[in-house]
Amino acid sequence: MNKKKINNMFYIEEDTIAAIGTKPGEAAIGIVKISGKEAIRVADSIFRSKNGKTINELKSYSLLYGEIIDGRGEVVDEVIVGLMRNPYSYTREDVVEINTHGGITPTTKVLSLCMDRGARLAEPGEFTKRAFLNGRIDLSQAEAVIDLINSKTEESLKIAANNIKGNIKKEIASIRDGIVEILVQLEASIDFIEEDLETTPYEELRKKTGVLLERVEQLIKDESKGEIIKNGVKVAIVGKPNVGKSSLLNLLVKKDKAIVTSIPGTTRDAVEEIIYVGGIPLIIIDTAGIRKTASSVEKIGVERSLGHIDEADIVLMVVDGSRKLDGRDFNIIGKIENKNSILVINKVDLGQKEDIKKLGLPFGPEQTIRVSALKKTGIEDLEHSIKKKVLGNGELNLEDKIIINQRHKKIMQDVREVLQDAETAMANKLSEEFASADLKIASGLLGEITGDTAREEVLENIFSRFCIGK
Amino acid sequence: MYDVIVIGAGHAGCEAAFACARLKLNTLLLTINLDKVALMPCNPAIGGMGKSQLIKELDAMGGQMGKIADLAGIQFKLLNQKKGPAVQALRTQIDKKEYETLMKHLLETTDNILLKQGTVAKLLVDGIKVKGVLTEDGMQFLAKAVIITSGTFLRGRIIIGDKDYYAGRMGENPAMNLTKSLTSLGFEMDRFQTATPPRVDKRSIDFSKTIISSGDEEAGSFSFWACPKRGERANIPSFLTYTNSKTHDLIAQNIKYSPIRSGIINTHGPRHCPSIDRKVLNFPQKHKHPVFIEPEGVHTNEMYLQGLTTSMPFYLQEKIVNTVEGLEKASIIRPGYAVEYDYLIPCQLNYTLESKLIENLYFAGQINGTSGYEEAAVQGFVAGANASLKILGKKPLILTRDTSYIGVLIDDLITKDLSEPYRMYTSRAEYRLFLRSDNADLRLATLGFEAGFLEKEAHQKTLKKQQAIDSLIKLLKNITIKPQKANRYRPNLKLKEPIRLYDLFKRPQVNIGDIKYWLDHASNGYGDGVWKQAEIIIKYEGYINRQFEEIKKTKKLEKFAIPSNIDYFRFKGLTYGAQEKLSRKRPNTLGQASRIAGVSPSDISILLLNLRRK
């Protein structure tokens, strides 16, 4: 097909989109796809090839080897980049595929960089939607896209609602309310100038904007701490010494050895391990200690184990089934009462000394798993149980969690930017409508998270707040 | 046989008729009472926030309201002078009789307009096309298109105290049968209400107890084309006084007689002009409310009491008025009253203001649920323009949110659910920083000219202005001045490097005079208007460009037309809620669809996919 004709073809989306094309953890490589007019520019801005070539110099369907570089010039990952030029791609737009190492770290970081450089996170089904709109796929396939959009939207709405923690959600809503309140004052002083209303002085509104900006900064700080990559699905293996924690871990790791990756922890100096259980990446807390020799495990002791419980999403409580439980076991069990936990009864090959059922421990039958690390039995059951804990009834889907985190991060950064603009406008004594233009964007962005998109709310508030009507 | 029949000679009807006549269409303007053409039944003022933008846009495209308001104005005020250009607005006190006279005279002297007195009882329809009207007197008029601009006249009911009776306005007959004709065709109607304050005799006011308020000498004018000389303009003052606890007590004691309390009114009135009864009820903590005393004209003693709107019984109205300082002895000439009327739920209209149900039938003005002379006038123009363009087989004149306040108004009307009479505000325009009064000509003159409504001369003037602006900006980009030269004239700049005048102009403390000084004689030949535009464009470049970016993003959605005969319930994947909303509103474009409450972005995605599938 004639290329010029393609360029003139109608498609509604003008912006460049990006997404992770592989399921996290399931393969040894990860792919980040970028599609749109700016795809090549975006990719080139984060990529440094080994041979000095840029992606833009590539022919369609060719590969380039190099590194992804972050904003500080540090290498993120070693990658192979593939280029498919418009119209010879799935979406019929320029498409760049960045092949990274497997696991969530490289793909998420690369995706995040793409977004920093102007790509937008793709909506569910958006690549396929573009493919259809640009005439690349036929009608029957479009039906599938519709289903995808619908199911994904519902699912991600549900997940989005569950995923933002109550207090963060409240904070975001409260920041948005603060912005709307300032807008009410600004707009009242513009449109109702003849009414002689007692509106808040401009300087005070500037200060209020400054306070909101600080709160947004704080959220961004908190949020980047909370990124999936750093605390993802954190699993703590706890238990008193000698119950077989390290053998259990080794067993879990060995099973999936091909894709074990190490990443430097950010909160501690220690190295955290990511292991994949049925495709789900688990971050084992403080494995640096746990993976050492059995004698070192002795030294870590109960106290240290307890410290990890707070941070963990899931706690594996390991007990020695061949002995009677003692005070140290009960002590730890007491501490994990409110946690999402699994009781792992190890050493079942040595016979049962205790009727666990009778102890009335706070673990249901599904959360009580019998294993023998030595004989390698029960591991499958444990994996199944962990998987269920993570995925639940669709409550926590890792892929969506990554996407939502990325989206929030981007929104909050944009909010920060426009709030800064508003504050500057106010500090420079530009008149109200300029700060208002910034603040309207901010409230709209936050509304995307909280689901408030009422268009008339500022006017509504003016009417309820002020006595209007000369 | 006429080309177009316009029903009602209010502000919408007049502009509609002018637009049709301008395209040389044979136009019949039918109205209940020919002594009431272009009447201003409420406040004696034109313009104000959001509204002045509407008039300027109308003027830029060839409408008449701005020119007549400039001529009939007796006091001109520039609102928000301390704020930026986007939110400044002109407000003019008008001599009402003068305005009516000038407008009627213009109608009578315009070729192709025929005025006739008559009350329309019924629409004549052929299948799904309108073909004419039948009057109460049994006269039948046929036409290719009909524009209904009936204001508050459809089953108008006046309420004062416990009295109510049918009337279009006080002392005027209502149109009792047209609603029936419309509903029988399938149109959905609802009722709104509005009210007006009493007028008092100027001689009975003690002005010494009031605060005098005069206009601004340099306020400017509405029209870009025919500006009367400043010296010729009157500057008649208005006066400010306040209600007090006596007023509020009296109202509170007698609130049971207020129709809003007695239940005689239970329709929605506009929140932007509540009655004094409602203000006292809703804001008991306020101890005073302003009352503006405004002249109704030069040759009358009637004074309008802005802020004292009420439909209390007549005998109480005077008592209430007399509690106010300066109005102790005021004698009411006309009482305030409320009027309740039928309006068409406006989502039954397209962007052209043509109804979706009956072809060639248009609606404009208060009948569409709006309030205000200005809101009515611009709709009249759009309806008249499109009725004519359609008859002539030409491209419709569609104004969208990114081009004008008029576009915002129409888009809001046909997309949103109205809960009260609609009034324009600048905050309704998301591209407010770009849609300014000062550039209405630059934005819209070409559109108005190409559609045939604006005279060639006016259009040429605009093109020249645009060229001059471009050339001035280019000049400022090309001239760099040395720091010494800049600092010598403006020492506080403390420049160290040479700088382009363009960049210097961006600084808040640098004004037109400074730049002219540095330009020296090179600044000759650029008029004030050109300098003003250059200043705005350069100083606010960042903000304005961001709005352009936003506009660009939505353009494709806005341009994506949705066929009118779609069965949304057959569309796979749409939520039931969205199907219902879309079926009811039947949006013209995907952009409009995206603004319907209850239609989500994913609904739009799915709608797009379904539309592309056909």
mmCIF file of C-alpha atoms in Angstrom, chain A residues 122-436:
data_model
loop_
_atom_site.group_PDB
_atom_site.id
_atom_site.type_symbol
_atom_site.label_atom_id
_atom_site.label_comp_id
_atom_site.label_asym_id
_atom_site.label_seq_id
_atom_site.Cartn_x
_atom_site.Cartn_y
_atom_site.Cartn_z
ATOM 1 C CA ALA A 122 -1.672 2.465 26.401
ATOM 2 C CA GLU A 123 -5.266 1.820 27.360
ATOM 3 C CA PRO A 124 -6.418 -1.783 27.542
ATOM 4 C CA GLY A 125 -6.652 -3.138 24.002
ATOM 5 C CA GLU A 126 -5.340 0.060 22.500
ATOM 6 C CA PHE A 127 -2.734 -1.493 20.191
ATOM 7 C CA THR A 128 -5.400 -3.719 18.725
ATOM 8 C CA LYS A 129 -7.819 -0.819 18.575
ATOM 9 C CA ARG A 130 -5.342 1.156 16.511
ATOM 10 C CA ALA A 131 -4.675 -1.842 14.335
ATOM 11 C CA PHE A 132 -8.369 -1.999 13.602
ATOM 12 C CA LEU A 133 -8.844 1.746 13.089
ATOM 13 C CA ASN A 134 -5.939 1.795 10.692
ATOM 14 C CA GLY A 135 -7.363 -1.071 8.713
ATOM 15 C CA ARG A 136 -4.837 -3.645 9.797
ATOM 16 C CA ILE A 137 -7.271 -6.202 11.218
ATOM 17 C CA ASP A 138 -10.774 -7.192 10.268
ATOM 18 C CA LEU A 139 -14.179 -6.938 11.861
ATOM 19 C CA SER A 140 -14.222 -10.185 13.778
ATOM 20 C CA GLN A 141 -11.023 -9.217 15.481
ATOM 21 C CA ALA A 142 -12.507 -5.863 16.387
ATOM 22 C CA GLU A 143 -15.232 -7.655 18.321
ATOM 23 C CA ALA A 144 -12.550 -9.165 20.459
ATOM 24 C CA VAL A 145 -11.139 -5.709 21.123
ATOM 25 C CA ILE A 146 -14.507 -4.502 22.320
ATOM 26 C CA ASP A 147 -14.715 -7.411 24.728
ATOM 27 C CA LEU A 148 -11.205 -6.729 25.854
ATOM 28 C CA ILE A 149 -11.868 -3.066 26.491
ATOM 29 C CA ASN A 150 -14.979 -3.908 28.435
ATOM 30 C CA SER A 151 -13.530 -6.628 30.568
ATOM 31 C CA LYS A 152 -10.295 -4.802 31.156
ATOM 32 C CA THR A 153 -12.041 -1.613 32.056
ATOM 33 C CA GLU A 154 -14.255 -3.288 34.596
ATOM 34 C CA GLU A 155 -11.414 -5.252 36.000
ATOM 35 C CA SER A 156 -9.053 -2.347 36.244
ATOM 36 C CA LEU A 157 -11.712 -0.142 37.749
ATOM 37 C CA LYS A 158 -12.193 -2.732 40.422
ATOM 38 C CA ILE A 159 -8.506 -3.137 40.865
ATOM 39 C CA ALA A 160 -7.897 0.586 40.827
ATOM 40 C CA ALA A 161 -10.447 0.988 43.564
ATOM 41 C CA ASN A 162 -8.871 -1.733 45.635
ATOM 42 C CA ASN A 163 -5.355 -0.836 44.840
ATOM 43 C CA ILE A 164 -5.127 2.672 46.109
ATOM 44 C CA LYS A 165 -4.980 2.376 49.801
ATOM 45 C CA GLY A 166 -7.829 4.054 51.636
ATOM 46 C CA ASN A 167 -5.700 6.758 53.170
ATOM 47 C CA ILE A 168 -3.929 7.620 49.932
ATOM 48 C CA LYS A 169 -7.230 7.770 48.127
ATOM 49 C CA LYS A 170 -8.573 10.045 50.827
ATOM 50 C CA GLU A 171 -5.517 12.240 50.562
ATOM 51 C CA ILE A 172 -5.874 12.514 46.784
ATOM 52 C CA ALA A 173 -9.571 13.357 47.115
ATOM 53 C CA SER A 174 -8.770 15.897 49.779
ATOM 54 C CA ILE A 175 -6.091 17.553 47.634
ATOM 55 C CA ARG A 176 -8.587 17.698 44.793
ATOM 56 C CA ASP A 177 -11.176 19.287 47.072
ATOM 57 C CA GLY A 178 -8.571 21.844 48.063
ATOM 58 C CA ILE A 179 -7.966 22.680 44.412
ATOM 59 C CA VAL A 180 -11.681 22.987 43.706
ATOM 60 C CA GLU A 181 -12.026 25.289 46.698
ATOM 61 C CA ILE A 182 -9.342 27.596 45.297
ATOM 62 C CA LEU A 183 -11.017 27.462 41.892
ATOM 63 C CA VAL A 184 -14.323 28.438 43.459
ATOM 64 C CA GLN A 185 -12.687 31.520 44.952
ATOM 65 C CA LEU A 186 -10.888 32.437 41.732
ATOM 66 C CA GLU A 187 -13.915 31.956 39.515
ATOM 67 C CA ALA A 188 -16.225 33.774 41.891
ATOM 68 C CA SER A 189 -13.925 36.761 41.709
ATOM 69 C CA ILE A 190 -13.917 36.602 37.892
ATOM 70 C CA ASP A 191 -17.458 35.871 36.787
ATOM 71 C CA PHE A 192 -19.194 37.516 39.698
ATOM 72 C CA ILE A 193 -17.088 40.644 39.928
ATOM 73 C CA GLU A 194 -20.218 42.773 39.933
ATOM 74 C CA GLU A 195 -21.600 40.955 42.944
ATOM 75 C CA ASP A 196 -18.997 42.303 45.314
ATOM 76 C CA LEU A 197 -18.466 38.907 46.954
ATOM 77 C CA GLU A 198 -16.167 38.371 49.897
ATOM 78 C CA THR A 199 -13.663 36.098 48.230
ATOM 79 C CA THR A 200 -10.406 34.911 49.742
ATOM 80 C CA PRO A 201 -7.469 37.253 49.021
ATOM 81 C CA TYR A 202 -5.195 36.208 46.193
ATOM 82 C CA GLU A 203 -2.094 35.937 48.339
ATOM 83 C CA GLU A 204 -3.864 33.536 50.655
ATOM 84 C CA LEU A 205 -4.916 31.403 47.689
ATOM 85 C CA ARG A 206 -1.300 31.317 46.575
ATOM 86 C CA LYS A 207 -0.275 30.013 49.964
ATOM 87 C CA LYS A 208 -3.003 27.394 49.850
ATOM 88 C CA THR A 209 -1.750 26.307 46.451
ATOM 89 C CA GLY A 210 1.734 25.999 47.916
ATOM 90 C CA VAL A 211 0.461 23.752 50.684
ATOM 91 C CA LEU A 212 -1.357 21.540 48.192
ATOM 92 C CA LEU A 213 1.807 21.341 46.126
ATOM 93 C CA GLU A 214 3.733 20.102 49.154
ATOM 94 C CA ARG A 215 1.115 17.469 49.770
ATOM 95 C CA VAL A 216 1.401 16.298 46.173
ATOM 96 C CA GLU A 217 5.193 16.129 46.497
ATOM 97 C CA GLN A 218 4.791 14.023 49.600
ATOM 98 C CA LEU A 219 2.453 11.657 47.787
ATOM 99 C CA ILE A 220 4.912 11.290 44.938
ATOM 100 C CA LYS A 221 7.631 10.460 47.445
ATOM 101 C CA ASP A 222 5.404 7.952 49.184
ATOM 102 C CA GLU A 223 4.249 6.519 45.937
ATOM 103 C CA SER A 224 7.682 5.961 44.513
ATOM 104 C CA LYS A 225 8.516 4.172 47.724
ATOM 105 C CA GLY A 226 5.491 2.034 47.138
ATOM 106 C CA GLU A 227 6.294 1.103 43.577
ATOM 107 C CA ILE A 228 5.721 -2.507 42.759
ATOM 108 C CA ILE A 229 9.331 -2.918 41.859
ATOM 109 C CA LYS A 230 10.469 -2.204 45.355
ATOM 110 C CA ASN A 231 7.907 -3.867 47.499
ATOM 111 C CA GLY A 232 5.822 -5.747 44.947
ATOM 112 C CA VAL A 233 4.530 -8.897 46.507
ATOM 113 C CA LYS A 234 6.735 -9.058 49.530
ATOM 114 C CA VAL A 235 7.005 -12.385 51.183
ATOM 115 C CA ALA A 236 8.561 -12.895 54.562
ATOM 116 C CA ILE A 237 9.553 -16.380 55.618
ATOM 117 C CA VAL A 238 9.455 -16.406 59.380
ATOM 118 C CA GLY A 239 9.888 -18.940 62.113
ATOM 119 C CA LYS A 240 12.181 -19.779 64.916
ATOM 120 C CA PRO A 241 15.633 -21.156 64.066
ATOM 121 C CA ASN A 242 16.031 -24.634 62.689
ATOM 122 C CA VAL A 243 12.534 -25.118 61.354
ATOM 123 C CA GLY A 244 13.831 -25.252 57.775
ATOM 124 C CA LYS A 245 13.233 -21.743 56.433
ATOM 125 C CA SER A 246 16.308 -21.695 54.290
ATOM 126 C CA SER A 247 15.753 -25.160 52.887
ATOM 127 C CA LEU A 248 12.248 -24.109 52.007
ATOM 128 C CA LEU A 249 13.505 -21.038 50.229
ATOM 129 C CA ASN A 250 16.188 -22.957 48.408
ATOM 130 C CA LEU A 251 13.594 -25.359 47.261
ATOM 131 C CA LEU A 252 11.330 -22.599 45.961
ATOM 132 C CA VAL A 253 14.251 -20.959 44.228
ATOM 133 C CA LYS A 254 15.653 -24.123 42.713
ATOM 134 C CA LYS A 255 12.391 -24.895 41.054
ATOM 135 C CA ASP A 256 12.517 -21.737 39.054
ATOM 136 C CA LYS A 257 16.204 -21.247 38.864
ATOM 137 C CA ALA A 258 16.346 -20.208 35.222
ATOM 138 C CA ILE A 259 14.796 -16.860 35.945
ATOM 139 C CA VAL A 260 16.093 -15.882 39.314
ATOM 140 C CA THR A 261 17.208 -12.291 39.206
ATOM 141 C CA SER A 262 18.852 -10.111 41.756
ATOM 142 C CA ILE A 263 18.186 -6.439 42.173
ATOM 143 C CA PRO A 264 19.705 -4.079 44.662
ATOM 144 C CA GLY A 265 17.263 -3.248 47.430
ATOM 145 C CA THR A 266 16.613 0.402 47.919
ATOM 146 C CA THR A 267 15.505 0.472 51.484
ATOM 147 C CA ARG A 268 18.365 -1.558 52.828
ATOM 148 C CA ASP A 269 21.853 -2.416 51.827
ATOM 149 C CA ALA A 270 20.961 -6.051 51.684
ATOM 150 C CA VAL A 271 20.104 -7.807 48.452
ATOM 151 C CA GLU A 272 16.547 -8.857 47.904
ATOM 152 C CA GLU A 273 15.750 -11.920 45.877
ATOM 153 C CA ILE A 274 12.978 -12.185 43.396
ATOM 154 C CA ILE A 275 11.709 -15.653 42.773
ATOM 155 C CA TYR A 276 8.923 -16.642 40.490
ATOM 156 C CA VAL A 277 6.216 -18.883 41.696
ATOM 157 C CA GLY A 278 3.913 -19.857 38.873
ATOM 158 C CA GLY A 279 4.897 -16.692 37.024
ATOM 159 C CA ILE A 280 4.324 -14.444 39.991
ATOM 160 C CA PRO A 281 7.383 -12.569 41.144
ATOM 161 C CA LEU A 282 7.827 -12.746 44.875
ATOM 162 C CA ILE A 283 10.286 -10.555 46.653
ATOM 163 C CA ILE A 284 11.712 -12.440 49.564
ATOM 164 C CA ILE A 285 12.547 -10.061 52.317
ATOM 165 C CA ASP A 286 16.069 -10.070 53.635
ATOM 166 C CA THR A 287 17.065 -13.211 51.874
ATOM 167 C CA ALA A 288 20.620 -12.028 52.112
ATOM 168 C CA GLY A 289 20.559 -13.403 55.604
ATOM 169 C CA ILE A 290 18.279 -16.282 55.076
ATOM 170 C CA ARG A 291 20.189 -17.737 52.199
ATOM 171 C CA LYS A 292 23.418 -17.955 54.084
ATOM 172 C CA THR A 293 24.477 -21.138 55.797
ATOM 173 C CA ALA A 294 22.318 -22.766 58.333
ATOM 174 C CA SER A 295 24.635 -21.605 61.088
ATOM 175 C CA SER A 296 24.092 -17.980 60.151
ATOM 176 C CA VAL A 297 20.395 -18.531 60.171
ATOM 177 C CA GLU A 298 20.743 -19.447 63.805
ATOM 178 C CA LYS A 299 22.244 -16.034 64.441
ATOM 179 C CA ILE A 300 19.501 -14.091 62.770
ATOM 180 C CA GLY A 301 17.107 -15.322 65.381
ATOM 181 C CA VAL A 302 13.497 -14.772 66.041
ATOM 182 C CA GLU A 303 13.690 -11.053 66.673
ATOM 183 C CA ARG A 304 14.969 -10.215 63.259
ATOM 184 C CA SER A 305 12.334 -12.335 61.582
ATOM 185 C CA LEU A 306 9.661 -10.449 63.422
ATOM 186 C CA GLY A 307 10.930 -7.188 62.005
ATOM 187 C CA HIS A 308 10.089 -8.320 58.496
ATOM 188 C CA ILE A 309 6.505 -9.147 59.190
ATOM 189 C CA ASP A 310 5.309 -5.562 58.989
ATOM 190 C CA GLU A 311 6.675 -5.030 55.512
ATOM 191 C CA ALA A 312 5.384 -8.248 54.071
ATOM 192 C CA ASP A 313 2.321 -8.762 51.913
ATOM 193 C CA ILE A 314 2.409 -12.449 52.654
ATOM 194 C CA VAL A 315 3.993 -14.219 55.580
ATOM 195 C CA LEU A 316 5.084 -17.830 55.408
ATOM 196 C CA MET A 317 5.073 -19.032 58.966
ATOM 197 C CA VAL A 318 7.309 -22.084 59.107
ATOM 198 C CA VAL A 319 7.073 -24.559 61.970
ATOM 199 C CA ASP A 320 8.760 -27.874 62.570
ATOM 200 C CA GLY A 321 6.002 -30.445 62.426
ATOM 201 C CA SER A 322 8.173 -33.133 63.936
ATOM 202 C CA ARG A 323 8.292 -31.355 67.274
ATOM 203 C CA LYS A 324 5.760 -29.861 69.583
ATOM 204 C CA LEU A 325 5.285 -26.132 69.065
ATOM 205 C CA ASP A 326 6.803 -24.036 71.795
ATOM 206 C CA GLY A 327 6.523 -20.505 73.133
ATOM 207 C CA ARG A 328 8.750 -19.110 70.414
ATOM 208 C CA ASP A 329 6.425 -20.439 67.706
ATOM 209 C CA PHE A 330 3.327 -19.100 69.438
ATOM 210 C CA ASN A 331 5.033 -15.782 69.968
ATOM 211 C CA ILE A 332 5.579 -15.363 66.228
ATOM 212 C CA ILE A 333 2.114 -16.650 65.363
ATOM 213 C CA GLY A 334 0.716 -14.050 67.721
ATOM 214 C CA LYS A 335 2.508 -11.335 65.792
ATOM 215 C CA ILE A 336 1.144 -12.341 62.423
ATOM 216 C CA GLU A 337 -2.490 -12.592 63.368
ATOM 217 C CA ASN A 338 -3.478 -9.665 61.200
ATOM 218 C CA LYS A 339 -1.268 -10.595 58.269
ATOM 219 C CA ASN A 340 -2.044 -12.478 55.136
ATOM 220 C CA SER A 341 -0.235 -15.627 56.130
ATOM 221 C CA ILE A 342 0.286 -19.285 55.418
ATOM 222 C CA LEU A 343 1.275 -21.844 57.987
ATOM 223 C CA VAL A 344 3.952 -24.086 56.540
ATOM 224 C CA ILE A 345 4.386 -27.278 58.535
ATOM 225 C CA ASN A 346 7.811 -28.555 57.580
ATOM 226 C CA LYS A 347 9.529 -31.844 58.147
ATOM 227 C CA VAL A 348 6.318 -33.844 57.739
ATOM 228 C CA ASP A 349 8.534 -36.745 56.625
ATOM 229 C CA LEU A 350 9.630 -37.112 60.218
ATOM 230 C CA GLY A 351 6.108 -37.777 61.425
ATOM 231 C CA GLN A 352 3.671 -35.580 63.272
ATOM 232 C CA LYS A 353 4.282 -34.813 66.911
ATOM 233 C CA GLU A 354 1.496 -32.261 67.247
ATOM 234 C CA ASP A 355 -2.124 -32.236 66.187
ATOM 235 C CA ILE A 356 -2.069 -28.774 64.692
ATOM 236 C CA LYS A 357 -5.812 -28.725 64.205
ATOM 237 C CA LYS A 358 -6.398 -28.965 67.905
ATOM 238 C CA LEU A 359 -4.233 -25.940 68.671
ATOM 239 C CA GLY A 360 -6.851 -23.636 67.204
ATOM 240 C CA LEU A 361 -4.291 -21.557 65.286
ATOM 241 C CA PRO A 362 -5.583 -18.737 63.094
ATOM 242 C CA PHE A 363 -4.984 -20.589 59.832
ATOM 243 C CA GLY A 364 -7.755 -22.163 57.772
ATOM 244 C CA PRO A 365 -7.275 -25.537 56.115
ATOM 245 C CA GLU A 366 -6.282 -23.819 52.838
ATOM 246 C CA GLN A 367 -3.666 -21.804 54.659
ATOM 247 C CA THR A 368 -2.102 -24.794 56.296
ATOM 248 C CA ILE A 369 0.376 -26.536 54.058
ATOM 249 C CA ARG A 370 2.385 -29.596 54.882
ATOM 250 C CA VAL A 371 5.770 -29.850 53.253
ATOM 251 C CA SER A 372 8.968 -31.691 53.489
ATOM 252 C CA ALA A 373 11.826 -29.561 52.310
ATOM 253 C CA LEU A 374 14.096 -32.510 52.519
ATOM 254 C CA LYS A 375 11.921 -34.899 50.512
ATOM 255 C CA LYS A 376 10.669 -32.077 48.333
ATOM 256 C CA THR A 377 7.030 -32.820 48.919
ATOM 257 C CA GLY A 378 4.171 -30.386 49.310
ATOM 258 C CA ILE A 379 5.937 -27.647 47.365
ATOM 259 C CA GLU A 380 3.275 -27.710 44.711
ATOM 260 C CA ASP A 381 0.597 -27.175 47.337
ATOM 261 C CA LEU A 382 2.534 -24.289 48.806
ATOM 262 C CA GLU A 383 2.924 -22.632 45.424
ATOM 263 C CA HIS A 384 -0.739 -23.068 44.764
ATOM 264 C CA SER A 385 -1.588 -21.514 48.092
ATOM 265 C CA ILE A 386 0.752 -18.545 47.532
ATOM 266 C CA LYS A 387 -0.665 -18.031 44.084
ATOM 267 C CA LYS A 388 -4.136 -17.958 45.472
ATOM 268 C CA LYS A 389 -3.121 -15.460 48.101
ATOM 269 C CA VAL A 390 -1.595 -13.183 45.485
ATOM 270 C CA LEU A 391 -4.263 -13.431 42.855
ATOM 271 C CA GLY A 392 -7.125 -13.967 45.256
ATOM 272 C CA ASN A 393 -10.316 -13.593 43.334
ATOM 273 C CA GLY A 394 -8.719 -11.226 40.893
ATOM 274 C CA GLU A 395 -8.104 -8.748 43.683
ATOM 275 C CA LEU A 396 -4.465 -8.224 43.001
ATOM 276 C CA ASN A 397 -3.338 -8.772 39.480
ATOM 277 C CA LEU A 398 0.269 -7.910 39.207
ATOM 278 C CA GLU A 399 0.159 -6.722 35.635
ATOM 279 C CA ASP A 400 -2.629 -4.311 36.427
ATOM 280 C CA LYS A 401 -0.948 -3.185 39.573
ATOM 281 C CA ILE A 402 2.104 -2.182 37.585
ATOM 282 C CA ILE A 403 -0.015 -0.324 35.074
ATOM 283 C CA ILE A 404 -1.994 1.478 37.725
ATOM 284 C CA ASN A 405 1.104 2.485 39.606
ATOM 285 C CA GLN A 406 2.649 3.855 36.440
ATOM 286 C CA ARG A 407 -0.488 5.763 35.617
ATOM 287 C CA HIS A 408 -0.767 7.253 39.080
ATOM 288 C CA LYS A 409 2.837 8.227 39.096
ATOM 289 C CA LYS A 410 2.473 10.025 35.785
ATOM 290 C CA ILE A 411 -0.710 11.772 36.865
ATOM 291 C CA MET A 412 0.802 12.929 40.125
ATOM 292 C CA GLN A 413 3.875 14.250 38.328
ATOM 293 C CA ASP A 414 1.663 16.157 35.915
ATOM 294 C CA VAL A 415 -0.346 17.523 38.816
ATOM 295 C CA ARG A 416 2.825 18.674 40.485
ATOM 296 C CA GLU A 417 3.858 20.482 37.324
ATOM 297 C CA VAL A 418 0.593 22.388 36.848
ATOM 298 C CA LEU A 419 0.401 23.271 40.527
ATOM 299 C CA GLN A 420 3.874 24.730 40.244
ATOM 300 C CA ASP A 421 2.689 26.733 37.246
ATOM 301 C CA ALA A 422 -0.308 27.967 39.217
ATOM 302 C CA GLU A 423 1.849 29.017 42.127
ATOM 303 C CA THR A 424 4.238 30.830 39.807
ATOM 304 C CA ALA A 425 1.358 32.587 38.070
ATOM 305 C CA MET A 426 0.028 33.725 41.417
ATOM 306 C CA ALA A 427 3.446 34.770 42.690
ATOM 307 C CA ASN A 428 3.946 36.822 39.506
ATOM 308 C CA LYS A 429 0.595 38.482 40.161
ATOM 309 C CA LEU A 430 -0.830 37.250 36.866
ATOM 310 C CA SER A 431 -4.551 37.651 37.080
ATOM 311 C CA GLU A 432 -6.849 34.918 38.363
ATOM 312 C CA GLU A 433 -7.768 33.252 35.082
ATOM 313 C CA PHE A 434 -4.210 32.021 34.509
ATOM 314 C CA ALA A 435 -3.833 30.228 37.820
ATOM 315 C CA SER A 436 -7.348 28.975 37.259
#
